[in-house]
Short mmCIF file of C-alpha atoms in Angstrom, two decimals:
data_model
loop_
_atom_site.label_atom_id
_atom_site.label_comp_id
_atom_site.label_asym_id
_atom_site.label_seq_id
_atom_site.Cartn_x
_atom_site.Cartn_y
_atom_site.Cartn_z
CA UNK A 29 4.38 27.48 -37.64
CA UNK A 30 3.40 29.35 -34.49
CA UNK A 31 0.75 26.77 -33.69
CA UNK A 32 3.39 24.01 -33.84
CA UNK A 33 5.65 25.95 -31.47
CA UNK A 34 2.79 26.46 -29.07
CA UNK A 35 1.87 22.75 -29.22
CA UNK A 36 5.48 21.75 -28.43
CA UNK A 37 5.69 24.11 -25.64
CA UNK A 38 2.51 22.95 -23.98
CA UNK A 39 3.70 19.32 -24.47
CA UNK A 40 7.01 19.90 -22.91
CA UNK A 41 5.56 22.00 -20.01
CA UNK A 42 3.01 19.20 -19.30
CA UNK A 43 5.76 16.51 -19.32
CA UNK A 44 8.09 18.62 -17.20
CA UNK A 45 5.34 19.36 -14.67
CA UNK A 46 4.23 15.70 -14.45
CA UNK A 47 7.74 14.51 -13.94
CA UNK A 48 7.85 16.32 -10.65
CA UNK A 49 4.27 15.84 -9.40
CA UNK A 50 3.86 14.45 -5.98
CA UNK A 51 1.76 11.70 -5.03
CA UNK A 52 -1.85 12.45 -4.18
CA UNK A 53 -1.78 11.34 -0.61
CA UNK A 54 -5.64 11.67 -0.29
CA UNK A 55 -6.04 8.97 -3.02
CA UNK A 56 -3.53 6.78 -1.13
CA UNK A 57 -5.58 7.45 2.18
CA UNK A 58 -8.89 6.62 0.61
CA UNK A 59 -7.77 3.51 -1.51
CA UNK A 60 -5.59 1.92 1.09
CA UNK A 61 -8.22 2.64 3.91
CA UNK A 62 -10.74 0.83 1.78
CA UNK A 63 -8.47 -2.09 0.97
CA UNK A 64 -7.73 -2.66 4.69
CA UNK A 65 -11.15 -1.70 6.29
CA UNK A 66 -13.69 -2.03 3.62
CA UNK A 67 -16.48 0.32 3.72
CA UNK A 68 -15.51 1.46 7.17
CA UNK A 69 -12.17 2.59 5.84
CA UNK A 70 -9.46 3.41 8.36
CA UNK A 71 -11.86 3.60 11.05
CA UNK A 72 -12.12 -0.26 11.27
CA UNK A 73 -8.42 -0.67 11.30
CA UNK A 74 -6.96 2.28 13.37
CA UNK A 75 -7.06 5.89 14.08
CA UNK A 76 -3.19 6.09 14.36
CA UNK A 77 -1.73 6.20 10.91
CA UNK A 78 0.56 8.35 8.75
CA UNK A 79 0.77 8.54 5.03
CA UNK A 80 4.03 10.00 3.51
CA UNK A 81 3.85 9.66 -0.22
CA UNK A 82 3.69 6.06 -0.91
CA UNK A 83 4.81 4.92 2.51
CA UNK A 84 2.03 4.12 5.10
CA UNK A 85 2.50 3.43 8.73
CA UNK A 86 -0.13 2.49 11.11
CA UNK A 87 -0.66 1.11 14.68
CA UNK A 88 -3.42 -1.51 15.14
CA UNK A 89 -4.58 -3.34 18.36
CA UNK A 90 -3.62 -7.02 17.89
CA UNK A 91 -4.86 -8.96 20.95
CA UNK A 92 -2.79 -7.71 23.93
CA UNK A 93 -0.33 -6.18 21.54
CA UNK A 94 0.11 -3.09 19.32
CA UNK A 95 0.97 -4.03 15.77
CA UNK A 96 2.95 -1.48 13.80
CA UNK A 97 2.52 -1.95 10.00
CA UNK A 98 4.67 -0.16 7.41
CA UNK A 99 3.86 -0.50 3.75
CA UNK A 100 6.26 0.91 1.17
CA UNK A 101 4.47 0.86 -2.14
CA UNK A 102 7.56 2.24 -3.81
CA UNK A 103 8.93 -1.28 -3.35
CA UNK A 104 5.74 -3.09 -4.70
CA UNK A 105 5.62 -5.45 -7.64
CA UNK A 106 2.06 -4.86 -8.67
CA UNK A 107 2.20 -7.62 -11.35
CA UNK A 108 2.45 -10.08 -8.55
CA UNK A 109 -0.83 -9.01 -6.77
CA UNK A 110 -3.14 -11.91 -6.07
CA UNK A 111 -5.82 -13.19 -3.71
CA UNK A 112 -5.77 -16.54 -1.96
CA UNK A 113 -8.22 -18.28 0.28
CA UNK A 114 -6.50 -18.95 3.71
CA UNK A 115 -6.84 -22.07 5.90
CA UNK A 116 -9.41 -19.99 7.89
CA UNK A 117 -11.59 -19.64 4.88
CA UNK A 118 -11.08 -15.92 4.26
CA UNK A 119 -9.75 -14.29 1.24
CA UNK A 120 -6.33 -12.58 1.53
CA UNK A 121 -4.52 -10.06 -0.51
CA UNK A 122 -1.02 -10.78 -1.40
CA UNK A 123 1.50 -8.42 -2.95
CA UNK A 124 5.29 -9.22 -3.45
CA UNK A 125 8.11 -6.72 -3.71
CA UNK A 126 11.52 -5.74 -2.51
CA UNK A 127 12.56 -6.40 1.12
CA UNK A 128 10.77 -3.67 3.22
CA UNK A 129 7.57 -3.53 1.17
CA UNK A 130 5.88 -4.59 4.39
CA UNK A 131 7.30 -4.29 7.89
CA UNK A 132 5.63 -5.64 11.01
CA UNK A 133 6.52 -4.92 14.60
CA UNK A 134 4.66 -5.66 17.87
CA UNK A 135 4.87 -4.27 21.36
CA UNK A 136 3.07 -5.14 24.56
CA UNK A 137 1.23 -2.71 26.87
CA UNK A 138 4.57 -2.02 28.69
CA UNK A 139 6.46 -1.15 25.37
CA UNK A 140 8.40 -4.43 25.38
CA UNK A 141 9.36 -5.56 21.93
CA UNK A 142 7.25 -8.72 20.98
CA UNK A 143 7.93 -8.74 17.18
CA UNK A 144 9.43 -12.14 17.18
CA UNK A 145 6.12 -13.64 18.64
CA UNK A 146 4.32 -12.60 15.34
CA UNK A 147 5.46 -16.00 13.89
CA UNK A 148 2.80 -17.66 16.16
CA UNK A 149 0.08 -15.83 14.16
CA UNK A 150 1.67 -16.73 10.78
CA UNK A 151 2.99 -13.21 10.33
CA UNK A 152 6.48 -12.44 9.20
CA UNK A 153 8.13 -10.06 11.65
CA UNK A 154 10.29 -7.18 10.61
CA UNK A 155 10.92 -6.21 7.06
CA UNK A 156 9.65 -8.74 4.49
CA UNK A 157 9.03 -9.13 0.78
CA UNK A 158 5.23 -9.79 0.97
CA UNK A 159 2.27 -7.66 1.86
CA UNK A 160 -0.44 -9.73 3.26
CA UNK A 161 -3.84 -8.85 4.81
CA UNK A 162 -7.54 -10.02 4.58
CA UNK A 163 -9.95 -8.75 1.90
CA UNK A 164 -13.17 -7.58 3.44
CA UNK A 165 -15.15 -6.51 0.48
CA UNK A 166 -16.11 -7.90 -2.77
CA UNK A 167 -13.02 -8.53 -4.96
CA UNK A 168 -14.03 -6.27 -7.81
CA UNK A 169 -14.38 -3.33 -5.39
CA UNK A 170 -11.12 -4.18 -3.76
CA UNK A 171 -9.47 -4.26 -7.25
CA UNK A 172 -10.81 -0.76 -8.02
CA UNK A 173 -9.22 0.58 -4.95
CA UNK A 174 -5.98 -1.29 -5.71
CA UNK A 175 -5.99 0.21 -9.15
CA UNK A 176 -6.22 3.76 -7.77
CA UNK A 177 -3.39 2.99 -5.37
CA UNK A 178 -1.15 1.69 -8.19
CA UNK A 179 -1.73 4.79 -10.20
CA UNK A 180 -0.39 6.98 -7.42
CA UNK A 181 2.31 4.46 -6.35
CA UNK A 182 3.49 2.47 -9.47
CA UNK A 183 6.18 0.64 -7.53
CA UNK A 184 8.90 -1.43 -9.25
CA UNK A 185 8.65 -1.50 -12.98
CA UNK A 186 8.46 -4.98 -14.25
CA UNK A 187 7.15 -6.59 -17.48
CA UNK A 188 6.16 -9.83 -15.74
#
């Protein structure tokens, strides 16, 4: 009887502690950095970024502009994750979700808002329902990083 009580106490304490566990931001850092920059990680993309649980914000040079990208993986629908070959022959990662899963903004060197001009590059400005960026590594390696990110940031629950 005593062993059963200990097992129950251990089970409930484990369940209770996991229900309040925080996201491992180092896993998010490493996985998303690899997904965006390949083997070079964040260094290939930017040195200006912030990770707050499952929300990542970074600034990336984009021609004469600074592109600000925000990914909120709390809004991600991971079952929609796919890759697609673009018109340029490159493979792209596509992930759908709620509005705000990706937000893109652009500013010129003088700080003038150039966000609406992102349409010219085929990018949806402001909050959108789709994350979209090129895949720089073998798809199996990319998927491994994606699964690590999914474990930390499960996003929207969906059966389909």
